[in-house]
XYZ file of C-alpha atoms in Angstrom:
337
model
C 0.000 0.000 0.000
C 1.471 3.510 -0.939
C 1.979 5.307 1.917
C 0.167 8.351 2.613
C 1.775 11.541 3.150
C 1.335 13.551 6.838
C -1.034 16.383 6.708
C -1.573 19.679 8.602
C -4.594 22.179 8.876
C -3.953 25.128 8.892
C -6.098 27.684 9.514
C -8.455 29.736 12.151
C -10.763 27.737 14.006
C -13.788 29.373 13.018
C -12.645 28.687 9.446
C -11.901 24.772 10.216
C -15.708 24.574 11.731
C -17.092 26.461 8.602
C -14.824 24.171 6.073
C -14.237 20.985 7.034
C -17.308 19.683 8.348
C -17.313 15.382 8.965
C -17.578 14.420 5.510
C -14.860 16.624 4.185
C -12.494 15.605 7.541
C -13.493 11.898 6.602
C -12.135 12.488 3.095
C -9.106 14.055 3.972
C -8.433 11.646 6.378
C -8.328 8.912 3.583
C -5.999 10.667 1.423
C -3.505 11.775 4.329
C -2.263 10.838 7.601
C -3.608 13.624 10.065
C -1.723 12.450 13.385
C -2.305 14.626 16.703
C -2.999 17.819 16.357
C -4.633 17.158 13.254
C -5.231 21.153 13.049
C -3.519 24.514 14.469
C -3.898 28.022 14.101
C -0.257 28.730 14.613
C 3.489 27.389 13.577
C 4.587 29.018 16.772
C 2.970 26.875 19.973
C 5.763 25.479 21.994
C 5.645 21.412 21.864
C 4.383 21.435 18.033
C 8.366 21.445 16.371
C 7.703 17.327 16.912
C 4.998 17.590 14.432
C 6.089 20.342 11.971
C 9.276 18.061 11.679
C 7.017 15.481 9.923
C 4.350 17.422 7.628
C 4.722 17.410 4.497
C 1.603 19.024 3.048
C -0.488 21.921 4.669
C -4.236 22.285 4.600
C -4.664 26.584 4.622
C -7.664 28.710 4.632
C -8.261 32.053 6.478
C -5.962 32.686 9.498
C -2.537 31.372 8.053
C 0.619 32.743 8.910
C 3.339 34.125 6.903
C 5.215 31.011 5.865
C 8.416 33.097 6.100
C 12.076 30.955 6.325
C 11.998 30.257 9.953
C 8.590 28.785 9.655
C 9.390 27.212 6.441
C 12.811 26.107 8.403
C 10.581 24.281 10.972
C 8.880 22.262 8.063
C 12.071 20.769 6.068
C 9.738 17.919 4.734
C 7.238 20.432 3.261
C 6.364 19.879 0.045
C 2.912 21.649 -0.839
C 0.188 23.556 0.369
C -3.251 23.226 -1.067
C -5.063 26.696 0.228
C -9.216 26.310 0.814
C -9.527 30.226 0.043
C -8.786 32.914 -2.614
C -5.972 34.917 -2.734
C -2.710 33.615 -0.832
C -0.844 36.342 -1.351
C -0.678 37.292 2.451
C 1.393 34.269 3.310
C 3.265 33.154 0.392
C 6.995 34.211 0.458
C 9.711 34.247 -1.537
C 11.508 31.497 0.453
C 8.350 29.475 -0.025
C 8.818 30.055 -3.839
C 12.841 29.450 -3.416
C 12.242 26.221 -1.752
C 9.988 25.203 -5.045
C 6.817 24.197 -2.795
C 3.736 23.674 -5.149
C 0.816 26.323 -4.036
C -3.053 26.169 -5.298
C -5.720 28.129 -4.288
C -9.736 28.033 -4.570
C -9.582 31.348 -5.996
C -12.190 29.947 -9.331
C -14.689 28.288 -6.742
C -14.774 31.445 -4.526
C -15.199 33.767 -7.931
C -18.689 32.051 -8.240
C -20.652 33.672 -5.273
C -18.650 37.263 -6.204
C -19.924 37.031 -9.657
C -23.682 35.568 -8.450
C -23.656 38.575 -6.219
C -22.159 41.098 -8.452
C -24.789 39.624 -11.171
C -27.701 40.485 -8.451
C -26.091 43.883 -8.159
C -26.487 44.671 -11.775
C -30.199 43.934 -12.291
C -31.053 45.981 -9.127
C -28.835 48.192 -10.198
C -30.868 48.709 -13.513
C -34.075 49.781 -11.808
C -31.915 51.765 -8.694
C -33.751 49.506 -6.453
C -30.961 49.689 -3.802
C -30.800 53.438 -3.863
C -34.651 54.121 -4.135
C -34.625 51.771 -1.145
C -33.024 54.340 0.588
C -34.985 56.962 -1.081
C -37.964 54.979 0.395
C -37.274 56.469 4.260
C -37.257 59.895 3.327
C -40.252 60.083 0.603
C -42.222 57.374 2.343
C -45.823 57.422 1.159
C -44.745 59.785 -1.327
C -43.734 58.059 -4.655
C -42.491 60.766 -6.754
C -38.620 59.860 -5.603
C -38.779 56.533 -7.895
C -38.418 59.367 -11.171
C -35.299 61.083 -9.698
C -32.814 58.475 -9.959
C -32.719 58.477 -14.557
C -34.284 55.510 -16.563
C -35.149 52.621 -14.981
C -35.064 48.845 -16.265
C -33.015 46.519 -18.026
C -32.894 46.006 -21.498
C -30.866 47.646 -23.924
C -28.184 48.673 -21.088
C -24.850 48.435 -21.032
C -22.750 46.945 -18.675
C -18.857 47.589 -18.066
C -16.798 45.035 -16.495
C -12.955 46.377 -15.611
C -11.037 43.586 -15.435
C -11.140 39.947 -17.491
C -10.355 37.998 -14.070
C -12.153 35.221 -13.179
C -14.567 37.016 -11.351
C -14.765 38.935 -14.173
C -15.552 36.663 -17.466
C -18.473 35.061 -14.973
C -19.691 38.460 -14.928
C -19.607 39.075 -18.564
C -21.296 35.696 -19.387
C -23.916 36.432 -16.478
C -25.161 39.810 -18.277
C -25.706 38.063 -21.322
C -29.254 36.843 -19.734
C -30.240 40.406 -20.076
C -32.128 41.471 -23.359
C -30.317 43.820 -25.748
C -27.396 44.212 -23.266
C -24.104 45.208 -24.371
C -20.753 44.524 -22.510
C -17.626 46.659 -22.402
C -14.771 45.179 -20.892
C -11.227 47.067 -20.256
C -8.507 45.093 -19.058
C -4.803 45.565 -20.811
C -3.784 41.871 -20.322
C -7.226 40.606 -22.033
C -7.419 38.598 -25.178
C -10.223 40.291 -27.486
C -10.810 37.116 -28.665
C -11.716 35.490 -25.427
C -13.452 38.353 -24.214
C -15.606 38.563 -27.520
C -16.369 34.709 -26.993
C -17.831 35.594 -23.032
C -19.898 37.729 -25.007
C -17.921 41.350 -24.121
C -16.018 43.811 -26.146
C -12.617 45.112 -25.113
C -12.270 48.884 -25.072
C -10.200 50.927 -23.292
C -11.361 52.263 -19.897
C -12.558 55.937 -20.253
C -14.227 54.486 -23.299
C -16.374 52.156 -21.119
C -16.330 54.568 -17.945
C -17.738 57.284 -20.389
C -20.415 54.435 -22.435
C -21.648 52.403 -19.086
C -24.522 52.556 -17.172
C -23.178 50.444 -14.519
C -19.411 49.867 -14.392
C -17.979 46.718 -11.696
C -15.173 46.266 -10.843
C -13.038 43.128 -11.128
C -9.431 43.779 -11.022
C -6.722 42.954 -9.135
C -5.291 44.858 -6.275
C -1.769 45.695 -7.337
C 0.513 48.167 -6.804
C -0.087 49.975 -10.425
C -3.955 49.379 -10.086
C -4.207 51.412 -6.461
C -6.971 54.280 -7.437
C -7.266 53.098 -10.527
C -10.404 54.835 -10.359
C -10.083 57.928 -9.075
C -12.073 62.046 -9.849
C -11.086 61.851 -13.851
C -12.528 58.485 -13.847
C -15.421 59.388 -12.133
C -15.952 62.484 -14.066
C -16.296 60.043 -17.531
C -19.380 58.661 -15.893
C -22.731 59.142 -16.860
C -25.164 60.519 -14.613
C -27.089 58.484 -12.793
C -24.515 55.645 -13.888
C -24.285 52.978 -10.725
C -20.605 51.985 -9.833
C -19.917 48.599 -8.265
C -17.205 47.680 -6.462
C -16.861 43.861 -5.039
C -13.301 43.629 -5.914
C -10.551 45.573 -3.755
C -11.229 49.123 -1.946
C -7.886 50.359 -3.193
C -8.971 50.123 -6.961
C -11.255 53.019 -5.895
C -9.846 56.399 -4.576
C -12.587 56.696 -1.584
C -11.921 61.047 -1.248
C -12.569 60.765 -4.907
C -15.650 58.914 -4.747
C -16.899 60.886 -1.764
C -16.760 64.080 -3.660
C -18.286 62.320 -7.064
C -21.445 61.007 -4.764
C -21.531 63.446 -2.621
C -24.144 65.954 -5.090
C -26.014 62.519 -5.762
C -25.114 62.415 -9.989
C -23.442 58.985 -9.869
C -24.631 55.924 -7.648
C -22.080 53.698 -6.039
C -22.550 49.938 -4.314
C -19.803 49.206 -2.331
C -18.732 45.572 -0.775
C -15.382 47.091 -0.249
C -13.995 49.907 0.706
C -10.400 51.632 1.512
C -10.157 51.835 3.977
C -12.208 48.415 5.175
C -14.541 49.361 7.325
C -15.031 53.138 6.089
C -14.717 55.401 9.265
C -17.654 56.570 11.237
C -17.093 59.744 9.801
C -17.465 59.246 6.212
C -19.991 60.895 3.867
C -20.442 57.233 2.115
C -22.714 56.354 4.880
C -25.305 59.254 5.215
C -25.608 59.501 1.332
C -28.717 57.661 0.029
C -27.204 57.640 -3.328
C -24.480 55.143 -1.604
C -25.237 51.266 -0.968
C -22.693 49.854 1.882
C -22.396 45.851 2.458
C -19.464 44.600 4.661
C -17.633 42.545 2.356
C -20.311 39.740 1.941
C -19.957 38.983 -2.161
C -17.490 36.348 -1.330
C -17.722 32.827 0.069
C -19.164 32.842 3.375
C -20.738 30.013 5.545
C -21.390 27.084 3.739
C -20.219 28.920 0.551
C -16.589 27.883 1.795
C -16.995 24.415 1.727
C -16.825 24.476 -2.248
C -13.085 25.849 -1.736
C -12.601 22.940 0.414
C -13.863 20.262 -1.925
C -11.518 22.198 -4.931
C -8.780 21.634 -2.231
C -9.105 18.167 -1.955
C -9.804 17.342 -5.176
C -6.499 18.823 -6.092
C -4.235 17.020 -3.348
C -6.361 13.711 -5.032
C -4.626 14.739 -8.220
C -1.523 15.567 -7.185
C -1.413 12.372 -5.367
C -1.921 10.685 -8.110
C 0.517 12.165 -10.171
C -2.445 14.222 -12.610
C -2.096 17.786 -13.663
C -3.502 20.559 -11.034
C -5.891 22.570 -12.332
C -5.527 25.668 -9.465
C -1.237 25.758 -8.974
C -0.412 29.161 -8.293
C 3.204 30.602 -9.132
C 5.325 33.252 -7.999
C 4.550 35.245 -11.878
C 1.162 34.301 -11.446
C 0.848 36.997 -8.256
C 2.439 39.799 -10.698
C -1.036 40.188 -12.864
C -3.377 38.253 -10.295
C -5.104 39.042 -6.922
């Protein structure tokens, strides 16, 4: 019998109850040996340098440390890490990358309920329903507020998408259900081809800021996309145009955007902000023309377990010696959340 390799979770304990519920433990337990603790928040408790000696593959979600060298150090049998969340750029390093550990994520399974929500976002969008919502306390029995936010409904609109990511092409294929729509996308690494197959159209981005009626936002947070959109991007917007944001608050400079909703011409609904929460004190939260959530579009509750399952499934393949379908690299980080 081949023997299996030793496993560790890693990862907050709320996160372990949300994730790994008994079926999913029960599954991992027959592709690994998960010896005592079979879990821990941290590489740093005193009496676990026994155990790190041994593992050679990490189970990660929320909560995970910085795998820096002296961690890394501590693990000398490591070998890969199969992460049951999105992003892992906050604990990657470049010694983990030196050392030639194999990384995935469950950044495609977690895209789905960001582009389900983002989706929902849109079509409310397209009749202000959020907004007039908010309209609602103020004008109560009186309905005349439901004319003040522009045209409402959604056919013949058009929809821009910044940024092809995987969030982002869900998007564009989601919009398609709407009649007469047309989709702009702007995203310099995009292949017009691909993008034209989703059913978008690449442009460049004050053409679709200045075309849209509702712009979201699906691009990575990097260093040369911080306030990407910021007052002249704004300023290309129509009025009564909806921005969405369910990406990164940095994308979006938030004095900017204060100023550009602050005399109510341009709607914004915001799942994330910079910085994350807003404080008390911003205008975002009094304005009516503003729509707040607290980072909710991703995977949350029993939305996590599908990053879980695309863990496992990839340790099955790599196990058995089959191309991974979510390995991460070091280059891949450059253009990617």
């Amino acid at each position: 019998m081949t023997r299996k390799p030793k496993a560790l979770l890693l990862m907050n304990r709320g996160t372990l109850d949300d994730q790994f519920d008994a079926s999913r433990m029960s599954r991992l337990a027959q592709l690994v040996q998960l010896e005592d603790p079979a879990w821990t928040e941290s590489l740093d408790e005193p009496g676990l340098s026994a155990r790190l000696a041994e593992v050679e593959i990490l189970i990660t979600s929320w909560g995970v440390p910085k795998l820096d060298a002296a961690r890394l150090d501590s693990m000398p049998l490591l070998r890969a890490v199969f992460h049951c969340a999105g992003t892992v750029r906050s604990f990657v390093s470049d010694e983990l990358w030196d050392r030639g550990i194999l990384v995935t994520n469950g950044a495609d399974a977690n895209a789905i309920p960001v582009a389900e929500f983002t989706f929902a976002s849109i079509v409310l969008a397209g009749k202000k329903a959020q907004v007039l919502a908010n309209d609602a306390r103020i004008g109560r029995e009186d309905w005349s507020y439901a004319s003040a936010r522009g045209e409402l409904g959604n056919i013949g609109r058009t929809i821009g998408v910044v940024g092809f990511s995987r969030i982002g092409r869900r998007v564009v294929k989601l919009v398609q259900q709407l009649q007469d729509v047309t989709c702009l996308v702007a995203d310099p690494y995009a292949d017009p081809v691909a993008v034209a197959a989703a059913g978008g159209k690449l442009v460049e981005l004050d053409q679709l800021l200045s075309e849209s009626d509702i712009v979201s936002i699906h691009a990575p947070a990097l260093p040369q996309t911080r306030h990407m959109i910021g007052a002249p991007q704004l300023a290309l917007l129509r009025d009564n145009a909806t921005l969405i944001n369910t990406a990164r608050g940095s994308l979006v400079d938030t004095a900017a955007l204060e100023a550009a909703c602050s005399d109510g011409r341009i709607h914004a609904i915001l799942d994330v902000t910079e910085p994350e929460p807003l404080p008390a004190g911003s205008v975002l939260y009094d304005l009516p023309n503003v729509v707040l959530t607290p980072h909710i579009a991703g995977s949350l509750g029993t939305e996590t377990r599908r990053m879980s399952d695309t863990a496992l499934d990839e340790l099955e393949r790599y196990l058995a010696g089959k191309d991974l379908l979510a390995e991460v690299s070091a280059e891949d980080l450059s253009v990617s959340a």
